Amino acid sequence: MRCVQGTCRGSSGTGRGSSQPRRARGKRRSRGGSSTVSRSRSRASVFPVDAGGSADSPQFTKRVLKAITKERLAEAQATGLKLCVDLSMTDCMSDKEISRLAGQLRRLYGSNKKAARPFHLLLTELREDSRLYRECVRMNAGFLNYVMDITEESCLDLFPTETLVYLSPDAEEALETVDADKVYVLGGLVDESIQKKLSFSRARELSVRTARLPIDEYMVKRDNAKNFHSKVLAVNQVFDILSTFCDTGSWTEALRAWFPQGKGYVVAPDGRIHPEDHVNGQQGNSTC
């Protein structure tokens, strides 16, 4: 694993029962120095920055704010909720699709920088000689300095199978809560040919648990001129929904804020569609 701008925390695996990364069997390289910030005494807690990484006070220069953001992201590598983007399916993608995925990864990273509680991000199965890696370097200014882990290994090489939850729109189980002991996996895929169940098939191949965003439980179809309805989202859109849910504990708020209007769905007027399926009719709380 190559850890970009921060110490690689993935080499200190703590066994099969933990979501801490296992010791890698392959090549790892580290860029940048390690963060010595503790969770209770980080710069983020000393300086009053908002969730977007900005401060109202004019004395904060861009350099200071950039340093604060990097420290928050470096801290997330040790203590944050873990999220992998599985990039094993890029070989079947066209150059145009590769370019779109590189843009989605840039937006995902940008959202994580602004998050109130950043995730520990990992890009798995990303080879330095791959088209996607080259496109990320070409398109994304500062990609080599991103505070995230980049590895040629799979999520199975890094984490115990029982801790992995692969998010797929084709999964039967709806994701109700986000558990800090789990590692969430997004399929890094742009498929303009609309092949069905690619991410679900990949999860079955890995023999890991699958789950979907609770779109059916909180959203309804909206009539539109093209009669178009889709639950397939870009990786950065899924990330934004997860991040907002972690902040608010409300799928209604998260889906209303980030589910694209052009997909043909809107949040149900009364919130959850089937309140009887949930204890006391309340939404699940995040344990991020």
XYZ file of C-alpha atoms in Angstrom:
288
model
C 0.000 0.000 0.000
C 1.211 3.488 -0.767
C 0.057 5.958 1.828
C -0.295 9.430 0.414
C 0.472 12.294 2.798
C 0.293 10.457 6.085
C 1.602 7.418 7.881
C 0.304 4.126 6.582
C -1.811 2.743 9.373
C -2.655 -0.372 7.413
C 0.470 -2.329 8.296
C -0.434 -2.897 11.935
C -3.209 -5.451 11.533
C -4.831 -6.613 14.711
C -6.221 -9.983 13.649
C -9.264 -11.503 12.082
C -11.753 -9.885 14.432
C -10.720 -6.318 13.700
C -11.365 -3.934 10.843
C -7.808 -2.641 11.161
C -5.883 -3.444 7.969
C -3.847 -6.631 7.924
C -0.150 -6.622 7.214
C 0.175 -6.388 3.472
C 1.912 -9.045 1.439
C 2.837 -6.673 -1.343
C 4.738 -3.466 -1.917
C 4.000 -0.424 0.205
C 5.534 2.987 -0.020
C 4.951 5.955 2.205
C 4.815 9.586 1.167
C 5.116 12.402 3.652
C 5.657 12.340 7.390
C 3.491 10.740 10.015
C 0.918 12.703 11.918
C 1.463 13.054 15.663
C -1.926 14.619 16.299
C -4.088 12.934 18.946
C -7.853 12.913 18.559
C -8.376 15.073 21.627
C -5.699 17.635 20.856
C -5.781 17.977 17.092
C -5.572 21.297 15.359
C -9.124 20.756 14.201
C -10.245 21.041 17.816
C -8.001 24.022 18.582
C -8.981 26.137 15.600
C -12.700 26.723 14.963
C -13.102 25.438 11.447
C -16.435 24.400 10.041
C -17.292 21.167 8.301
C -16.084 22.604 5.036
C -12.599 23.151 6.353
C -12.935 26.943 6.311
C -12.967 29.479 9.104
C -14.963 32.658 9.533
C -12.115 34.429 11.264
C -10.019 36.420 8.760
C -6.725 35.644 10.525
C -6.703 32.121 9.092
C -4.592 32.084 5.959
C -5.051 29.557 3.192
C -1.807 27.901 4.254
C -3.048 27.455 7.832
C -6.410 26.112 6.683
C -4.671 23.698 4.319
C -2.489 22.452 7.159
C -5.517 21.991 9.420
C -7.318 20.009 6.721
C -4.321 17.741 6.186
C -4.045 17.063 9.895
C -7.740 16.190 10.095
C -7.373 13.802 7.164
C -4.204 12.268 8.625
C -6.027 11.742 11.914
C -8.879 10.067 10.050
C -6.408 7.489 8.750
C -5.969 6.350 12.345
C -9.443 6.842 13.795
C -11.911 7.443 10.968
C -14.537 5.158 9.517
C -12.911 3.079 6.783
C -14.127 3.238 3.197
C -12.532 1.404 0.277
C -13.076 2.112 -3.386
C -12.639 -1.190 -5.225
C -10.904 -0.390 -8.511
C -10.542 -3.961 -9.741
C -13.082 -3.546 -12.560
C -11.406 -0.765 -14.537
C -9.846 -3.014 -17.165
C -13.242 -3.469 -18.823
C -13.888 0.286 -18.992
C -13.392 2.577 -21.991
C -11.019 5.543 -21.886
C -14.007 7.867 -21.549
C -15.336 5.880 -18.604
C -11.876 5.885 -17.010
C -11.776 9.666 -17.292
C -15.207 10.003 -15.693
C -14.183 7.739 -12.821
C -11.050 9.819 -12.223
C -13.289 12.880 -11.930
C -15.584 11.089 -9.478
C -12.610 10.152 -7.296
C -11.528 13.801 -7.269
C -14.977 14.889 -6.124
C -15.105 12.132 -3.504
C -11.787 13.295 -2.055
C -12.964 16.889 -2.101
C -16.073 15.914 -0.137
C -13.968 14.046 2.410
C -11.792 17.108 2.934
C -14.905 19.117 3.814
C -16.546 16.441 5.969
C -17.126 17.145 9.645
C -15.702 13.704 10.356
C -13.505 12.584 7.459
C -13.284 8.936 6.459
C -10.137 6.872 6.199
C -10.129 6.420 2.427
C -8.447 3.573 0.587
C -8.187 3.080 -3.175
C -7.682 -0.666 -3.591
C -6.346 -2.587 -6.587
C -5.029 0.583 -8.213
C -1.806 -0.120 -10.085
C 0.618 2.650 -10.863
C 0.891 1.405 -14.455
C -2.900 1.435 -14.974
C -4.872 3.814 -17.173
C -6.866 5.037 -14.176
C -3.781 5.930 -12.151
C -2.312 7.876 -15.052
C -5.632 9.651 -15.628
C -5.937 10.561 -11.954
C -2.465 12.090 -12.037
C -3.263 13.937 -15.274
C -6.701 15.247 -14.282
C -6.432 15.794 -10.553
C -4.028 18.481 -9.397
C -2.203 17.241 -6.325
C -3.357 13.620 -6.670
C 0.040 12.382 -5.524
C -0.412 14.407 -2.332
C -3.911 13.175 -1.518
C -4.234 12.087 2.118
C -5.492 8.578 1.441
C -4.119 5.073 1.058
C -3.446 3.696 -2.412
C -2.688 0.016 -2.819
C -2.480 -2.679 -5.471
C -3.990 -5.128 -2.987
C -7.664 -5.975 -2.649
C -9.844 -5.159 0.337
C -9.691 -8.859 1.249
C -5.920 -8.613 1.581
C -6.267 -5.725 4.004
C -9.301 -6.521 6.156
C -11.050 -9.590 7.587
C -13.905 -10.828 5.413
C -16.484 -10.465 8.194
C -15.814 -6.730 8.530
C -16.465 -5.902 4.869
C -19.765 -4.504 3.585
C -19.917 -4.074 -0.197
C -22.468 -1.462 -1.266
C -24.390 -2.369 -4.394
C -27.753 -1.148 -5.744
C -28.622 -4.793 -6.466
C -28.213 -6.032 -2.878
C -31.289 -7.287 -1.047
C -30.371 -5.892 2.363
C -30.923 -2.193 2.976
C -28.214 -0.397 4.915
C -29.870 0.926 8.064
C -26.884 1.966 10.171
C -23.209 2.682 9.605
C -21.035 0.706 11.998
C -17.592 1.955 13.008
C -16.368 -1.654 13.203
C -17.176 -2.302 9.551
C -15.276 -1.430 6.385
C -17.523 -0.129 3.606
C -16.607 -0.862 -0.003
C -17.763 1.057 -3.069
C -17.386 -0.390 -6.536
C -15.243 1.991 -8.582
C -17.052 1.619 -11.866
C -18.435 3.761 -14.665
C -20.394 1.657 -17.127
C -22.131 3.466 -19.962
C -23.215 0.174 -21.503
C -25.413 -0.432 -18.417
C -24.259 -3.969 -17.665
C -26.331 -5.124 -14.730
C -25.142 -6.273 -11.325
C -21.416 -5.739 -11.903
C -20.695 -4.522 -8.378
C -22.993 -7.175 -6.905
C -21.203 -9.883 -8.868
C -17.875 -8.571 -7.642
C -19.085 -8.742 -4.038
C -20.294 -12.314 -4.555
C -16.893 -13.147 -5.998
C -15.296 -11.828 -2.792
C -17.876 -13.663 -0.645
C -18.597 -10.587 1.456
C -21.778 -9.082 2.836
C -23.681 -6.770 0.502
C -26.020 -3.901 1.247
C -27.726 -1.107 -0.661
C -28.635 2.435 0.236
C -32.210 2.463 1.640
C -33.682 4.186 -1.398
C -36.757 1.954 -1.521
C -37.424 2.621 2.160
C -37.227 6.421 2.014
C -37.871 7.483 -1.583
C -40.649 7.194 -4.156
C -40.663 7.451 -7.915
C -41.442 10.820 -9.426
C -43.144 11.155 -12.778
C -40.950 12.647 -15.469
C -41.163 13.191 -19.210
C -38.738 10.367 -20.014
C -40.230 7.976 -17.440
C -36.654 7.430 -16.258
C -35.875 5.996 -12.829
C -32.462 4.810 -11.700
C -30.841 3.922 -8.387
C -27.327 3.680 -9.823
C -25.113 6.419 -8.399
C -21.553 7.596 -8.915
C -19.077 6.700 -6.180
C -18.832 10.310 -4.994
C -22.638 10.542 -4.742
C -22.796 7.407 -2.591
C -20.019 8.812 -0.440
C -21.828 12.121 0.055
C -24.966 10.287 1.186
C -23.006 8.107 3.634
C -21.077 11.066 5.014
C -24.225 13.119 5.582
C -25.939 10.183 7.264
C -22.973 9.843 9.625
C -23.323 13.523 10.528
C -27.108 13.607 10.917
C -28.251 10.046 11.638
C -31.031 10.658 9.103
C -31.344 8.867 5.780
C -34.110 11.292 4.871
C -31.764 14.266 5.192
C -28.891 12.491 3.464
C -30.962 11.333 0.481
C -32.753 14.659 0.140
C -29.417 16.497 0.087
C -27.477 14.290 -2.313
C -29.672 11.941 -4.349
C -29.653 13.455 -7.882
C -33.016 14.834 -8.963
C -32.487 13.557 -12.490
C -32.634 9.948 -11.295
C -36.423 10.131 -10.985
C -36.820 9.677 -7.231
C -37.788 12.010 -4.399
C -37.868 11.527 -0.643
C -41.271 10.257 0.487
C -43.463 13.030 1.966
C -43.746 11.241 5.292
C -40.126 10.133 5.432
C -39.781 6.394 5.789
C -42.208 4.490 3.592
C -42.606 1.495 5.909
C -42.260 2.780 9.470
C -43.596 -0.467 10.870
C -40.413 -2.182 9.699
C -38.384 -0.105 12.107
C -38.644 -0.137 15.878
C -40.974 2.639 17.077
C -40.968 4.086 13.558
C -37.639 5.841 14.145
C -34.767 6.042 11.710
C -31.572 4.127 12.417
C -28.846 6.067 14.160
C -25.342 6.135 12.805
C -22.590 4.683 14.967
C -19.846 6.444 13.042
